PDB file of C-alpha atoms in Angstrom:
ATOM      1  CA  LEU A   1     125.084 -57.041 -57.037  1.00  0.00           C
ATOM      2  CA  THR A   2     123.108 -60.352 -57.922  1.00  0.00           C
ATOM      3  CA  PRO A   3     122.700 -62.530 -55.022  1.00  0.00           C
ATOM      4  CA  VAL A   4     124.484 -65.478 -54.692  1.00  0.00           C
ATOM      5  CA  PHE A   5     122.571 -68.722 -52.865  1.00  0.00           C
ATOM      6  CA  ASP A   6     125.366 -70.631 -52.578  1.00  0.00           C
ATOM      7  CA  SER A   7     127.759 -68.492 -50.693  1.00  0.00           C
ATOM      8  CA  ASP A   8     128.152 -68.342 -46.921  1.00  0.00           C
ATOM      9  CA  ASP A   9     128.732 -64.481 -46.264  1.00  0.00           C
ATOM     10  CA  PRO A  10     124.734 -62.497 -45.651  1.00  0.00           C
ATOM     11  CA  HIS A  11     125.649 -60.017 -47.654  1.00  0.00           C
ATOM     12  CA  GLU A  12     126.378 -62.000 -50.841  1.00  0.00           C
ATOM     13  CA  VAL A  13     123.251 -64.065 -50.440  1.00  0.00           C
ATOM     14  CA  LEU A  14     121.012 -60.690 -50.149  1.00  0.00           C
ATOM     15  CA  GLY A  15     123.005 -58.976 -52.865  1.00  0.00           C
ATOM     16  CA  CYS A  16     124.076 -56.438 -50.955  1.00  0.00           C
ATOM     17  CA  SER A  17     127.807 -54.639 -50.516  1.00  0.00           C
ATOM     18  CA  ALA A  18     129.395 -55.442 -47.396  1.00  0.00           C
ATOM     19  CA  SER A  19     129.021 -51.816 -46.031  1.00  0.00           C
ATOM     20  CA  ALA A  20     125.344 -52.403 -47.393  1.00  0.00           C
ATOM     21  CA  CYS A  21     123.046 -49.514 -44.813  1.00  0.00           C
ATOM     22  CA  SER A  22     120.074 -51.534 -43.277  1.00  0.00           C
ATOM     23  CA  GLU A  23     117.619 -49.705 -45.445  1.00  0.00           C
ATOM     24  CA  GLU A  24     119.549 -51.484 -48.651  1.00  0.00           C
ATOM     25  CA  LEU A  25     119.534 -54.832 -46.545  1.00  0.00           C
ATOM     26  CA  ASP A  26     115.161 -54.369 -45.809  1.00  0.00           C
ATOM     27  CA  ARG A  27     114.927 -53.648 -49.957  1.00  0.00           C
ATOM     28  CA  ALA A  28     117.509 -56.768 -51.061  1.00  0.00           C
ATOM     29  CA  TYR A  29     115.269 -59.079 -49.133  1.00  0.00           C
ATOM     30  CA  ARG A  30     111.880 -57.685 -49.571  1.00  0.00           C
ATOM     31  CA  ASP A  31     112.554 -58.091 -52.898  1.00  0.00           C
ATOM     32  CA  LEU A  32     113.940 -61.663 -52.841  1.00  0.00           C
ATOM     33  CA  ALA A  33     111.437 -62.654 -50.744  1.00  0.00           C
ATOM     34  CA  ARG A  34     109.021 -61.519 -52.891  1.00  0.00           C
ATOM     35  CA  LYS A  35     110.087 -63.401 -55.988  1.00  0.00           C
ATOM     36  CA  TYR A  36     111.077 -66.537 -53.614  1.00  0.00           C
ATOM     37  CA  HIS A  37     107.813 -67.128 -51.160  1.00  0.00           C
ATOM     38  CA  PRO A  38     106.670 -70.622 -51.671  1.00  0.00           C
ATOM     39  CA  GLU A  39     103.126 -69.785 -51.635  1.00  0.00           C
ATOM     40  CA  ALA A  40     103.958 -66.337 -54.166  1.00  0.00           C
ATOM     41  CA  ASP A  41     106.010 -68.742 -56.324  1.00  0.00           C
ATOM     42  CA  GLU A  42     102.786 -70.977 -56.711  1.00  0.00           C
ATOM     43  CA  ARG A  43     100.609 -68.073 -58.330  1.00  0.00           C
ATOM     44  CA  SER A  44     103.397 -67.016 -60.351  1.00  0.00           C
ATOM     45  CA  SER A  45     103.877 -67.780 -63.977  1.00  0.00           C
ATOM     46  CA  GLN A  46     107.358 -68.140 -63.704  1.00  0.00           C
ATOM     47  CA  SER A  47     106.716 -70.998 -61.069  1.00  0.00           C
ATOM     48  CA  SER A  48     108.588 -73.728 -63.905  1.00  0.00           C
ATOM     49  CA  ASN A  49     111.608 -71.892 -63.518  1.00  0.00           C
ATOM     50  CA  HIS A  50     111.701 -73.560 -59.644  1.00  0.00           C
ATOM     51  CA  ASP A  51     110.633 -76.380 -58.474  1.00  0.00           C
ATOM     52  CA  ALA A  52     108.556 -75.830 -55.168  1.00  0.00           C
ATOM     53  CA  GLU A  53     111.523 -77.289 -53.421  1.00  0.00           C
ATOM     54  CA  SER A  54     114.119 -75.567 -54.301  1.00  0.00           C
ATOM     55  CA  THR A  55     112.259 -72.045 -53.859  1.00  0.00           C
ATOM     56  CA  GLN A  56     111.759 -72.576 -50.536  1.00  0.00           C
ATOM     57  CA  LEU A  57     115.030 -73.673 -50.071  1.00  0.00           C
ATOM     58  CA  ILE A  58     116.589 -70.528 -51.594  1.00  0.00           C
ATOM     59  CA  PHE A  59     113.864 -68.733 -49.416  1.00  0.00           C
ATOM     60  CA  GLN A  60     115.244 -70.006 -46.358  1.00  0.00           C
ATOM     61  CA  LYS A  61     118.804 -69.356 -47.132  1.00  0.00           C
ATOM     62  CA  VAL A  62     117.190 -65.595 -47.711  1.00  0.00           C
ATOM     63  CA  SER A  63     115.561 -65.016 -44.377  1.00  0.00           C
ATOM     64  CA  GLN A  64     118.572 -66.586 -43.189  1.00  0.00           C
ATOM     65  CA  ALA A  65     120.973 -64.618 -44.451  1.00  0.00           C
ATOM     66  CA  TYR A  66     118.715 -61.306 -43.847  1.00  0.00           C
ATOM     67  CA  ALA A  67     118.386 -62.184 -40.344  1.00  0.00           C
ATOM     68  CA  ARG A  68     122.264 -62.859 -40.050  1.00  0.00           C
ATOM     69  CA  ALA A  69     123.219 -59.666 -41.806  1.00  0.00           C
ATOM     70  CA  LYS A  70     120.439 -57.437 -39.629  1.00  0.00           C
ATOM     71  CA  GLY A  71     121.958 -58.913 -36.333  1.00  0.00           C
ATOM     72  CA  ASN A  72     120.221 -62.421 -35.252  1.00  0.00           C
ATOM     73  CA  PRO A  73     122.774 -64.664 -36.010  1.00  0.00           C
ATOM     74  CA  GLU A  74     120.698 -67.889 -34.140  1.00  0.00           C
ATOM     75  CA  VAL A  75     117.375 -68.160 -36.938  1.00  0.00           C
ATOM     76  CA  PRO A  76     115.987 -71.389 -36.602  1.00  0.00           C
ATOM     77  CA  ASN A  77     115.877 -74.079 -39.306  1.00  0.00           C
ATOM     78  CA  THR A  78     112.788 -76.317 -38.929  1.00  0.00           C
ATOM     79  CA  PRO A  79     109.583 -75.964 -36.911  1.00  0.00           C
ATOM     80  CA  GLU A  80     110.882 -77.846 -34.020  1.00  0.00           C
ATOM     81  CA  GLU A  81     112.925 -75.214 -33.694  1.00  0.00           C
ATOM     82  CA  ALA A  82     110.971 -72.431 -33.705  1.00  0.00           C
ATOM     83  CA  LYS A  83     109.103 -73.961 -31.008  1.00  0.00           C
ATOM     84  CA  GLU A  84     111.819 -74.040 -28.802  1.00  0.00           C
ATOM     85  CA  VAL A  85     112.764 -70.531 -29.354  1.00  0.00           C
ATOM     86  CA  TYR A  86     109.616 -69.546 -28.489  1.00  0.00           C
ATOM     87  CA  GLU A  87     109.372 -71.697 -25.231  1.00  0.00           C
ATOM     88  CA  ASN A  88     112.804 -70.532 -24.542  1.00  0.00           C
ATOM     89  CA  MET A  89     111.865 -66.717 -25.172  1.00  0.00           C
ATOM     90  CA  PHE A  90     107.994 -66.602 -24.175  1.00  0.00           C
ATOM     91  CA  GLY A  91     108.078 -69.703 -21.674  1.00  0.00           C
ATOM     92  CA  LYS A  92     108.747 -67.492 -18.110  1.00  0.00           C
ATOM     93  CA  TYR A  93     105.899 -65.104 -19.143  1.00  0.00           C
ATOM     94  CA  ARG A  94     103.688 -68.179 -19.505  1.00  0.00           C
ATOM     95  CA  GLU A  95     104.754 -69.398 -16.131  1.00  0.00           C
ATOM     96  CA  LEU A  96     103.850 -65.844 -14.865  1.00  0.00           C
ATOM     97  CA  TYR A  97     100.524 -65.644 -16.838  1.00  0.00           C
ATOM     98  CA  TYR A  98      99.080 -68.514 -15.904  1.00  0.00           C
ATOM     99  CA  ASN A  99     100.853 -68.371 -12.167  1.00  0.00           C
ATOM    100  CA  GLU A 100      99.142 -65.123 -11.332  1.00  0.00           C
ATOM    101  CA  GLY A 101      95.921 -65.608 -12.768  1.00  0.00           C
ATOM    102  CA  GLY A 102      96.583 -64.196 -16.375  1.00  0.00           C
ATOM    103  CA  MET A 103      95.486 -60.347 -17.083  1.00  0.00           C
ATOM    104  CA  ILE A 104      92.269 -59.146 -16.018  1.00  0.00           C
ATOM    105  CA  GLY A 105      90.058 -59.222 -18.447  1.00  0.00           C
ATOM    106  CA  LEU A 106      91.337 -62.421 -19.979  1.00  0.00           C
ATOM    107  CA  PRO A 107      90.387 -65.908 -19.594  1.00  0.00           C
TER     108      PRO A 107
END
């Protein structure tokens, strides 16, 4: 199968069948991530095929599809969303760390 970047189905975006195993999803993601990673595309001689903005959008779509296919539907789209997810996940531990005086050996 070939990747379909305008699809809402994560398996189609990755170019895998709906019954693809975890290893197949991993392999498809790695291949597409290598091909469409914005920094890798800048170094590539094929960068003329895609402009930087479309490459970044494809990479983001592939990353989101991979996360959804692996069972993590909530993938941050922006740096602000990523910060919010991080704060929600690790904020309580940061509070514990500072309230309890930190770990031994750390400033």
